Structure formats: C-alpha cells, structure tokens
Amino acid sequence: PCDIKIYTDSQYVANAFLKGWIWNWKKNGWKKSDKKPVLNPELWERLLKALSKHEYEFIWVKGHAGHPENERCDRLAVAQSEKYAKK
C-alpha cells in the first residue's frame, strides 16, 4: 500500500472523489442523481480497484495554466493520441 496524490485538471474526476459522487454512483448502479447513467462505468470500476489498497488524495489543478506536471501530461497525451490516430 502507498500514499498517493493524484493531480488532475478534470473537475469531474476530482469531484467524483472529493465530493463523494463516485460512492453514490456505484451504490445506485452507476446512475447519477438525475437517474442518467454515469459515462464509462467500467473505467470508474478499474480506477476504484486500482486505488482500493492505497491511501489516496485527489488534487485539482487548473489546466493550461503552466503547472509543469500538467503541461507534461498534456504533451504526452497529445503525442499518444497522434500516434494512434495515424494507425
């Protein structure tokens, strides 16, 4: 087990954990409070499983605001999306 800090520029992802939405979604069969389905429930399940043995904290950072690690992640994501778009 590890202590993990997860930095994200996605308010949706951060708030799912910071505001506890994810636990309600899961309890309600991956439905939001408005009864609409949560998008990508299989990815949320994978994330929960990956985090299950760890202590973790989600930290929201503003995207495209010069945060060095966020900028690095953006560059890596763009490079990978371009790589696979060419296939």
PDB file of N, CA and C in Angstrom:
ATOM      1  N   PRO A   1       0.821  -1.207   0.000  1.00  0.00           N
ATOM      2  CA  PRO A   1       0.000   0.000   0.000  1.00  0.00           C
ATOM      3  C   PRO A   1       0.862   1.267   0.000  1.00  0.00           C
ATOM      4  N   CYS A   2       0.383   2.275  -0.666  1.00  0.00           N
ATOM      5  CA  CYS A   2       1.099   3.542  -0.795  1.00  0.00           C
ATOM      6  C   CYS A   2       0.169   4.708  -0.479  1.00  0.00           C
ATOM      7  N   ASP A   3       0.781   5.830  -0.161  1.00  0.00           N
ATOM      8  CA  ASP A   3       0.054   7.096  -0.079  1.00  0.00           C
ATOM      9  C   ASP A   3       0.227   7.775  -1.433  1.00  0.00           C
ATOM     10  N   ILE A   4      -0.872   8.073  -2.095  1.00  0.00           N
ATOM     11  CA  ILE A   4      -0.836   8.591  -3.461  1.00  0.00           C
ATOM     12  C   ILE A   4      -1.530   9.945  -3.517  1.00  0.00           C
ATOM     13  N   LYS A   5      -0.905  10.877  -4.228  1.00  0.00           N
ATOM     14  CA  LYS A   5      -1.549  12.149  -4.550  1.00  0.00           C
ATOM     15  C   LYS A   5      -1.792  12.143  -6.048  1.00  0.00           C
ATOM     16  N   ILE A   6      -3.043  12.316  -6.433  1.00  0.00           N
ATOM     17  CA  ILE A   6      -3.433  12.269  -7.837  1.00  0.00           C
ATOM     18  C   ILE A   6      -3.845  13.672  -8.257  1.00  0.00           C
ATOM     19  N   TYR A   7      -3.036  14.259  -9.119  1.00  0.00           N
ATOM     20  CA  TYR A   7      -3.306  15.597  -9.624  1.00  0.00           C
ATOM     21  C   TYR A   7      -4.059  15.467 -10.943  1.00  0.00           C
ATOM     22  N   THR A   8      -5.143  16.198 -11.084  1.00  0.00           N
ATOM     23  CA  THR A   8      -5.928  16.157 -12.311  1.00  0.00           C
ATOM     24  C   THR A   8      -6.458  17.545 -12.635  1.00  0.00           C
ATOM     25  N   ASP A   9      -6.566  17.814 -13.939  1.00  0.00           N
ATOM     26  CA  ASP A   9      -7.201  19.070 -14.346  1.00  0.00           C
ATOM     27  C   ASP A   9      -8.671  18.841 -14.675  1.00  0.00           C
ATOM     28  N   SER A  10      -9.137  17.638 -14.428  1.00  0.00           N
ATOM     29  CA  SER A  10     -10.548  17.314 -14.648  1.00  0.00           C
ATOM     30  C   SER A  10     -11.336  17.527 -13.359  1.00  0.00           C
ATOM     31  N   GLN A  11     -12.170  18.548 -13.344  1.00  0.00           N
ATOM     32  CA  GLN A  11     -13.005  18.772 -12.167  1.00  0.00           C
ATOM     33  C   GLN A  11     -13.977  17.615 -11.978  1.00  0.00           C
ATOM     34  N   TYR A  12     -14.404  17.017 -13.067  1.00  0.00           N
ATOM     35  CA  TYR A  12     -15.323  15.879 -13.000  1.00  0.00           C
ATOM     36  C   TYR A  12     -14.689  14.720 -12.233  1.00  0.00           C
ATOM     37  N   VAL A  13     -13.466  14.375 -12.592  1.00  0.00           N
ATOM     38  CA  VAL A  13     -12.773  13.275 -11.907  1.00  0.00           C
ATOM     39  C   VAL A  13     -12.475  13.651 -10.461  1.00  0.00           C
ATOM     40  N   ALA A  14     -11.933  14.840 -10.248  1.00  0.00           N
ATOM     41  CA  ALA A  14     -11.604  15.258  -8.881  1.00  0.00           C
ATOM     42  C   ALA A  14     -12.851  15.271  -8.002  1.00  0.00           C
ATOM     43  N   ASN A  15     -13.917  15.869  -8.488  1.00  0.00           N
ATOM     44  CA  ASN A  15     -15.134  15.981  -7.678  1.00  0.00           C
ATOM     45  C   ASN A  15     -15.812  14.640  -7.438  1.00  0.00           C
ATOM     46  N   ALA A  16     -15.635  13.706  -8.355  1.00  0.00           N
ATOM     47  CA  ALA A  16     -16.198  12.374  -8.130  1.00  0.00           C
ATOM     48  C   ALA A  16     -15.704  11.813  -6.801  1.00  0.00           C
ATOM     49  N   PHE A  17     -14.455  12.104  -6.467  1.00  0.00           N
ATOM     50  CA  PHE A  17     -13.883  11.628  -5.209  1.00  0.00           C
ATOM     51  C   PHE A  17     -14.007  12.664  -4.096  1.00  0.00           C
ATOM     52  N   LEU A  18     -13.687  13.915  -4.398  1.00  0.00           N
ATOM     53  CA  LEU A  18     -13.697  14.946  -3.355  1.00  0.00           C
ATOM     54  C   LEU A  18     -15.096  15.190  -2.792  1.00  0.00           C
ATOM     55  N   LYS A  19     -16.106  15.071  -3.637  1.00  0.00           N
ATOM     56  CA  LYS A  19     -17.485  15.294  -3.188  1.00  0.00           C
ATOM     57  C   LYS A  19     -18.236  13.990  -2.942  1.00  0.00           C
ATOM     58  N   GLY A  20     -17.549  12.864  -3.140  1.00  0.00           N
ATOM     59  CA  GLY A  20     -18.147  11.568  -2.849  1.00  0.00           C
ATOM     60  C   GLY A  20     -19.154  11.069  -3.863  1.00  0.00           C
ATOM     61  N   TRP A  21     -19.203  11.700  -5.025  1.00  0.00           N
ATOM     62  CA  TRP A  21     -20.173  11.279  -6.029  1.00  0.00           C
ATOM     63  C   TRP A  21     -20.000   9.813  -6.389  1.00  0.00           C
ATOM     64  N   ILE A  22     -18.748   9.384  -6.511  1.00  0.00           N
ATOM     65  CA  ILE A  22     -18.469   8.038  -7.008  1.00  0.00           C
ATOM     66  C   ILE A  22     -19.134   6.959  -6.165  1.00  0.00           C
ATOM     67  N   TRP A  23     -19.190   7.187  -4.850  1.00  0.00           N
ATOM     68  CA  TRP A  23     -19.786   6.169  -3.969  1.00  0.00           C
ATOM     69  C   TRP A  23     -21.296   6.083  -4.176  1.00  0.00           C
ATOM     70  N   ASN A  24     -21.929   7.221  -4.414  1.00  0.00           N
ATOM     71  CA  ASN A  24     -23.366   7.218  -4.718  1.00  0.00           C
ATOM     72  C   ASN A  24     -23.633   6.600  -6.085  1.00  0.00           C
ATOM     73  N   TRP A  25     -22.802   6.930  -7.065  1.00  0.00           N
ATOM     74  CA  TRP A  25     -22.966   6.347  -8.391  1.00  0.00           C
ATOM     75  C   TRP A  25     -22.906   4.826  -8.312  1.00  0.00           C
ATOM     76  N   LYS A  26     -21.887   4.343  -7.621  1.00  0.00           N
ATOM     77  CA  LYS A  26     -21.704   2.893  -7.518  1.00  0.00           C
ATOM     78  C   LYS A  26     -22.892   2.252  -6.795  1.00  0.00           C
ATOM     79  N   LYS A  27     -23.281   2.852  -5.674  1.00  0.00           N
ATOM     80  CA  LYS A  27     -24.409   2.336  -4.887  1.00  0.00           C
ATOM     81  C   LYS A  27     -25.694   2.297  -5.714  1.00  0.00           C
ATOM     82  N   ASN A  28     -25.853   3.271  -6.613  1.00  0.00           N
ATOM     83  CA  ASN A  28     -27.069   3.388  -7.421  1.00  0.00           C
ATOM     84  C   ASN A  28     -26.938   2.729  -8.795  1.00  0.00           C
ATOM     85  N   GLY A  29     -26.020   1.772  -8.908  1.00  0.00           N
ATOM     86  CA  GLY A  29     -25.878   1.058 -10.182  1.00  0.00           C
ATOM     87  C   GLY A  29     -25.316   1.912 -11.294  1.00  0.00           C
ATOM     88  N   TRP A  30     -24.383   2.799 -10.943  1.00  0.00           N
ATOM     89  CA  TRP A  30     -23.734   3.702 -11.895  1.00  0.00           C
ATOM     90  C   TRP A  30     -24.733   4.633 -12.567  1.00  0.00           C
ATOM     91  N   LYS A  31     -25.642   5.140 -11.738  1.00  0.00           N
ATOM     92  CA  LYS A  31     -26.586   6.174 -12.171  1.00  0.00           C
ATOM     93  C   LYS A  31     -26.311   7.428 -11.344  1.00  0.00           C
ATOM     94  N   LYS A  32     -26.415   8.583 -11.993  1.00  0.00           N
ATOM     95  CA  LYS A  32     -26.240   9.859 -11.303  1.00  0.00           C
ATOM     96  C   LYS A  32     -27.517  10.216 -10.552  1.00  0.00           C
ATOM     97  N   SER A  33     -27.473  11.296  -9.803  1.00  0.00           N
ATOM     98  CA  SER A  33     -28.645  11.706  -9.015  1.00  0.00           C
ATOM     99  C   SER A  33     -29.842  12.036  -9.904  1.00  0.00           C
ATOM    100  N   ASP A  34     -29.579  12.418 -11.156  1.00  0.00           N
ATOM    101  CA  ASP A  34     -30.681  12.689 -12.089  1.00  0.00           C
ATOM    102  C   ASP A  34     -31.149  11.417 -12.808  1.00  0.00           C
ATOM    103  N   LYS A  35     -30.645  10.265 -12.348  1.00  0.00           N
ATOM    104  CA  LYS A  35     -31.003   8.932 -12.871  1.00  0.00           C
ATOM    105  C   LYS A  35     -30.393   8.621 -14.232  1.00  0.00           C
ATOM    106  N   LYS A  36     -29.607   9.546 -14.779  1.00  0.00           N
ATOM    107  CA  LYS A  36     -28.917   9.278 -16.040  1.00  0.00           C
ATOM    108  C   LYS A  36     -27.685   8.422 -15.751  1.00  0.00           C
ATOM    109  N   PRO A  37     -27.287   7.589 -16.716  1.00  0.00           N
ATOM    110  CA  PRO A  37     -26.128   6.731 -16.465  1.00  0.00           C
ATOM    111  C   PRO A  37     -24.825   7.523 -16.402  1.00  0.00           C
ATOM    112  N   VAL A  38     -23.945   7.062 -15.537  1.00  0.00           N
ATOM    113  CA  VAL A  38     -22.590   7.604 -15.464  1.00  0.00           C
ATOM    114  C   VAL A  38     -21.851   7.107 -16.703  1.00  0.00           C
ATOM    115  N   LEU A  39     -21.101   7.985 -17.354  1.00  0.00           N
ATOM    116  CA  LEU A  39     -20.328   7.572 -18.517  1.00  0.00           C
ATOM    117  C   LEU A  39     -19.135   6.725 -18.087  1.00  0.00           C
ATOM    118  N   ASN A  40     -18.815   5.746 -18.869  1.00  0.00           N
ATOM    119  CA  ASN A  40     -17.641   4.893 -18.676  1.00  0.00           C
ATOM    120  C   ASN A  40     -17.569   4.218 -17.313  1.00  0.00           C
ATOM    121  N   PRO A  41     -18.628   3.560 -16.870  1.00  0.00           N
ATOM    122  CA  PRO A  41     -18.579   2.936 -15.544  1.00  0.00           C
ATOM    123  C   PRO A  41     -17.467   1.906 -15.410  1.00  0.00           C
ATOM    124  N   GLU A  42     -17.119   1.248 -16.518  1.00  0.00           N
ATOM    125  CA  GLU A  42     -16.048   0.256 -16.453  1.00  0.00           C
ATOM    126  C   GLU A  42     -14.704   0.897 -16.115  1.00  0.00           C
ATOM    127  N   LEU A  43     -14.498   2.140 -16.543  1.00  0.00           N
ATOM    128  CA  LEU A  43     -13.254   2.842 -16.202  1.00  0.00           C
ATOM    129  C   LEU A  43     -13.255   3.281 -14.743  1.00  0.00           C
ATOM    130  N   TRP A  44     -14.400   3.723 -14.241  1.00  0.00           N
ATOM    131  CA  TRP A  44     -14.501   4.081 -12.821  1.00  0.00           C
ATOM    132  C   TRP A  44     -14.232   2.851 -11.955  1.00  0.00           C
ATOM    133  N   GLU A  45     -14.773   1.701 -12.363  1.00  0.00           N
ATOM    134  CA  GLU A  45     -14.547   0.458 -11.610  1.00  0.00           C
ATOM    135  C   GLU A  45     -13.065   0.095 -11.600  1.00  0.00           C
ATOM    136  N   ARG A  46     -12.417   0.230 -12.745  1.00  0.00           N
ATOM    137  CA  ARG A  46     -10.978  -0.066 -12.815  1.00  0.00           C
ATOM    138  C   ARG A  46     -10.184   0.874 -11.918  1.00  0.00           C
ATOM    139  N   LEU A  47     -10.560   2.140 -11.912  1.00  0.00           N
ATOM    140  CA  LEU A  47      -9.870   3.106 -11.063  1.00  0.00           C
ATOM    141  C   LEU A  47     -10.072   2.773  -9.591  1.00  0.00           C
ATOM    142  N   LEU A  48     -11.297   2.463  -9.207  1.00  0.00           N
ATOM    143  CA  LEU A  48     -11.567   2.090  -7.812  1.00  0.00           C
ATOM    144  C   LEU A  48     -10.771   0.855  -7.405  1.00  0.00           C
ATOM    145  N   LYS A  49     -10.705  -0.121  -8.293  1.00  0.00           N
ATOM    146  CA  LYS A  49      -9.942  -1.334  -7.985  1.00  0.00           C
ATOM    147  C   LYS A  49      -8.461  -1.010  -7.814  1.00  0.00           C
ATOM    148  N   ALA A  50      -7.920  -0.177  -8.702  1.00  0.00           N
ATOM    149  CA  ALA A  50      -6.506   0.194  -8.621  1.00  0.00           C
ATOM    150  C   ALA A  50      -6.193   0.956  -7.338  1.00  0.00           C
ATOM    151  N   LEU A  51      -7.149   1.736  -6.863  1.00  0.00           N
ATOM    152  CA  LEU A  51      -6.935   2.546  -5.659  1.00  0.00           C
ATOM    153  C   LEU A  51      -7.279   1.811  -4.368  1.00  0.00           C
ATOM    154  N   SER A  52      -7.913   0.671  -4.457  1.00  0.00           N
ATOM    155  CA  SER A  52      -8.524   0.027  -3.287  1.00  0.00           C
ATOM    156  C   SER A  52      -7.561  -0.299  -2.150  1.00  0.00           C
ATOM    157  N   LYS A  53      -6.312  -0.551  -2.436  1.00  0.00           N
ATOM    158  CA  LYS A  53      -5.360  -0.924  -1.382  1.00  0.00           C
ATOM    159  C   LYS A  53      -4.474   0.234  -0.954  1.00  0.00           C
ATOM    160  N   HIS A  54      -4.800   1.412  -1.423  1.00  0.00           N
ATOM    161  CA  HIS A  54      -3.944   2.560  -1.169  1.00  0.00           C
ATOM    162  C   HIS A  54      -4.704   3.678  -0.459  1.00  0.00           C
ATOM    163  N   GLU A  55      -3.944   4.543   0.178  1.00  0.00           N
ATOM    164  CA  GLU A  55      -4.474   5.811   0.668  1.00  0.00           C
ATOM    165  C   GLU A  55      -4.262   6.802  -0.470  1.00  0.00           C
ATOM    166  N   TYR A  56      -5.260   7.591  -0.787  1.00  0.00           N
ATOM    167  CA  TYR A  56      -5.119   8.487  -1.925  1.00  0.00           C
ATOM    168  C   TYR A  56      -5.821   9.810  -1.658  1.00  0.00           C
ATOM    169  N   GLU A  57      -5.352  10.788  -2.400  1.00  0.00           N
ATOM    170  CA  GLU A  57      -5.921  12.136  -2.329  1.00  0.00           C
ATOM    171  C   GLU A  57      -5.971  12.684  -3.748  1.00  0.00           C
ATOM    172  N   PHE A  58      -7.119  13.196  -4.147  1.00  0.00           N
ATOM    173  CA  PHE A  58      -7.249  13.841  -5.449  1.00  0.00           C
ATOM    174  C   PHE A  58      -7.049  15.337  -5.274  1.00  0.00           C
ATOM    175  N   ILE A  59      -6.272  15.908  -6.168  1.00  0.00           N
ATOM    176  CA  ILE A  59      -5.969  17.334  -6.129  1.00  0.00           C
ATOM    177  C   ILE A  59      -6.255  17.907  -7.512  1.00  0.00           C
ATOM    178  N   TRP A  60      -7.146  18.883  -7.566  1.00  0.00           N
ATOM    179  CA  TRP A  60      -7.467  19.518  -8.836  1.00  0.00           C
ATOM    180  C   TRP A  60      -6.486  20.644  -9.109  1.00  0.00           C
ATOM    181  N   VAL A  61      -5.965  20.688 -10.352  1.00  0.00           N
ATOM    182  CA  VAL A  61      -5.124  21.796 -10.802  1.00  0.00           C
ATOM    183  C   VAL A  61      -5.755  22.370 -12.062  1.00  0.00           C
ATOM    184  N   LYS A  62      -5.634  23.655 -12.231  1.00  0.00           N
ATOM    185  CA  LYS A  62      -6.189  24.297 -13.415  1.00  0.00           C
ATOM    186  C   LYS A  62      -5.376  23.879 -14.637  1.00  0.00           C
ATOM    187  N   GLY A  63      -6.072  23.417 -15.668  1.00  0.00           N
ATOM    188  CA  GLY A  63      -5.400  23.014 -16.899  1.00  0.00           C
ATOM    189  C   GLY A  63      -4.907  24.208 -17.689  1.00  0.00           C
ATOM    190  N   HIS A  64      -3.833  23.989 -18.434  1.00  0.00           N
ATOM    191  CA  HIS A  64      -3.265  25.000 -19.329  1.00  0.00           C
ATOM    192  C   HIS A  64      -2.940  26.294 -18.588  1.00  0.00           C
ATOM    193  N   ALA A  65      -2.467  26.126 -17.355  1.00  0.00           N
ATOM    194  CA  ALA A  65      -2.145  27.299 -16.535  1.00  0.00           C
ATOM    195  C   ALA A  65      -0.678  27.288 -16.106  1.00  0.00           C
ATOM    196  N   GLY A  66       0.133  26.497 -16.798  1.00  0.00           N
ATOM    197  CA  GLY A  66       1.559  26.491 -16.509  1.00  0.00           C
ATOM    198  C   GLY A  66       2.000  25.529 -15.420  1.00  0.00           C
ATOM    199  N   HIS A  67       1.113  24.690 -14.917  1.00  0.00           N
ATOM    200  CA  HIS A  67       1.511  23.692 -13.921  1.00  0.00           C
ATOM    201  C   HIS A  67       2.423  22.691 -14.645  1.00  0.00           C
ATOM    202  N   PRO A  68       3.704  22.580 -14.250  1.00  0.00           N
ATOM    203  CA  PRO A  68       4.672  21.791 -15.024  1.00  0.00           C
ATOM    204  C   PRO A  68       4.248  20.346 -15.288  1.00  0.00           C
ATOM    205  N   GLU A  69       3.770  19.659 -14.290  1.00  0.00           N
ATOM    206  CA  GLU A  69       3.395  18.256 -14.494  1.00  0.00           C
ATOM    207  C   GLU A  69       2.134  18.132 -15.345  1.00  0.00           C
ATOM    208  N   ASN A  70       1.213  19.072 -15.190  1.00  0.00           N
ATOM    209  CA  ASN A  70       0.013  19.045 -16.019  1.00  0.00           C
ATOM    210  C   ASN A  70       0.368  19.296 -17.479  1.00  0.00           C
ATOM    211  N   GLU A  71       1.261  20.221 -17.714  1.00  0.00           N
ATOM    212  CA  GLU A  71       1.697  20.505 -19.085  1.00  0.00           C
ATOM    213  C   GLU A  71       2.399  19.284 -19.680  1.00  0.00           C
ATOM    214  N   ARG A  72       3.200  18.607 -18.881  1.00  0.00           N
ATOM    215  CA  ARG A  72       3.885  17.391 -19.339  1.00  0.00           C
ATOM    216  C   ARG A  72       2.866  16.310 -19.704  1.00  0.00           C
ATOM    217  N   CYS A  73       1.883  16.124 -18.852  1.00  0.00           N
ATOM    218  CA  CYS A  73       0.845  15.126 -19.136  1.00  0.00           C
ATOM    219  C   CYS A  73       0.092  15.462 -20.415  1.00  0.00           C
ATOM    220  N   ASP A  74      -0.193  16.733 -20.623  1.00  0.00           N
ATOM    221  CA  ASP A  74      -0.871  17.140 -21.855  1.00  0.00           C
ATOM    222  C   ASP A  74      -0.024  16.793 -23.076  1.00  0.00           C
ATOM    223  N   ARG A  75       1.288  17.084 -23.008  1.00  0.00           N
ATOM    224  CA  ARG A  75       2.168  16.771 -24.137  1.00  0.00           C
ATOM    225  C   ARG A  75       2.186  15.268 -24.413  1.00  0.00           C
ATOM    226  N   LEU A  76       2.291  14.473 -23.352  1.00  0.00           N
ATOM    227  CA  LEU A  76       2.313  13.017 -23.517  1.00  0.00           C
ATOM    228  C   LEU A  76       0.997  12.502 -24.099  1.00  0.00           C
ATOM    229  N   ALA A  77      -0.115  13.042 -23.625  1.00  0.00           N
ATOM    230  CA  ALA A  77      -1.425  12.609 -24.125  1.00  0.00           C
ATOM    231  C   ALA A  77      -1.591  12.961 -25.598  1.00  0.00           C
ATOM    232  N   VAL A  78      -1.184  14.157 -25.979  1.00  0.00           N
ATOM    233  CA  VAL A  78      -1.287  14.572 -27.382  1.00  0.00           C
ATOM    234  C   VAL A  78      -0.409  13.680 -28.252  1.00  0.00           C
ATOM    235  N   ALA A  79       0.811  13.412 -27.806  1.00  0.00           N
ATOM    236  CA  ALA A  79       1.720  12.567 -28.585  1.00  0.00           C
ATOM    237  C   ALA A  79       1.131  11.176 -28.796  1.00  0.00           C
ATOM    238  N   GLN A  80       0.552  10.603 -27.758  1.00  0.00           N
ATOM    239  CA  GLN A  80      -0.031   9.266 -27.886  1.00  0.00           C
ATOM    240  C   GLN A  80      -1.276   9.281 -28.767  1.00  0.00           C
ATOM    241  N   SER A  81      -2.098  10.309 -28.634  1.00  0.00           N
ATOM    242  CA  SER A  81      -3.304  10.353 -29.467  1.00  0.00           C
ATOM    243  C   SER A  81      -2.926  10.511 -30.938  1.00  0.00           C
ATOM    244  N   GLU A  82      -1.894  11.298 -31.217  1.00  0.00           N
ATOM    245  CA  GLU A  82      -1.439  11.459 -32.599  1.00  0.00           C
ATOM    246  C   GLU A  82      -0.846  10.158 -33.126  1.00  0.00           C
ATOM    247  N   LYS A  83      -0.120   9.456 -32.282  1.00  0.00           N
ATOM    248  CA  LYS A  83       0.487   8.179 -32.668  1.00  0.00           C
ATOM    249  C   LYS A  83      -0.588   7.178 -33.086  1.00  0.00           C
ATOM    250  N   TYR A  84      -1.647   7.080 -32.306  1.00  0.00           N
ATOM    251  CA  TYR A  84      -2.690   6.102 -32.596  1.00  0.00           C
ATOM    252  C   TYR A  84      -3.673   6.582 -33.655  1.00  0.00           C
ATOM    253  N   ALA A  85      -3.768   7.881 -33.855  1.00  0.00           N
ATOM    254  CA  ALA A  85      -4.654   8.407 -34.897  1.00  0.00           C
ATOM    255  C   ALA A  85      -4.110   8.081 -36.283  1.00  0.00           C
ATOM    256  N   LYS A  86      -2.795   7.904 -36.387  1.00  0.00           N
ATOM    257  CA  LYS A  86      -2.158   7.613 -37.674  1.00  0.00           C
ATOM    258  C   LYS A  86      -2.303   6.155 -38.081  1.00  0.00           C
ATOM    259  N   LYS A  87      -2.705   5.296 -37.159  1.00  0.00           N
ATOM    260  CA  LYS A  87      -2.814   3.857 -37.470  1.00  0.00           C
ATOM    261  C   LYS A  87      -4.093   3.549 -38.205  1.00  0.00           C
TER     262      LYS A  87
END
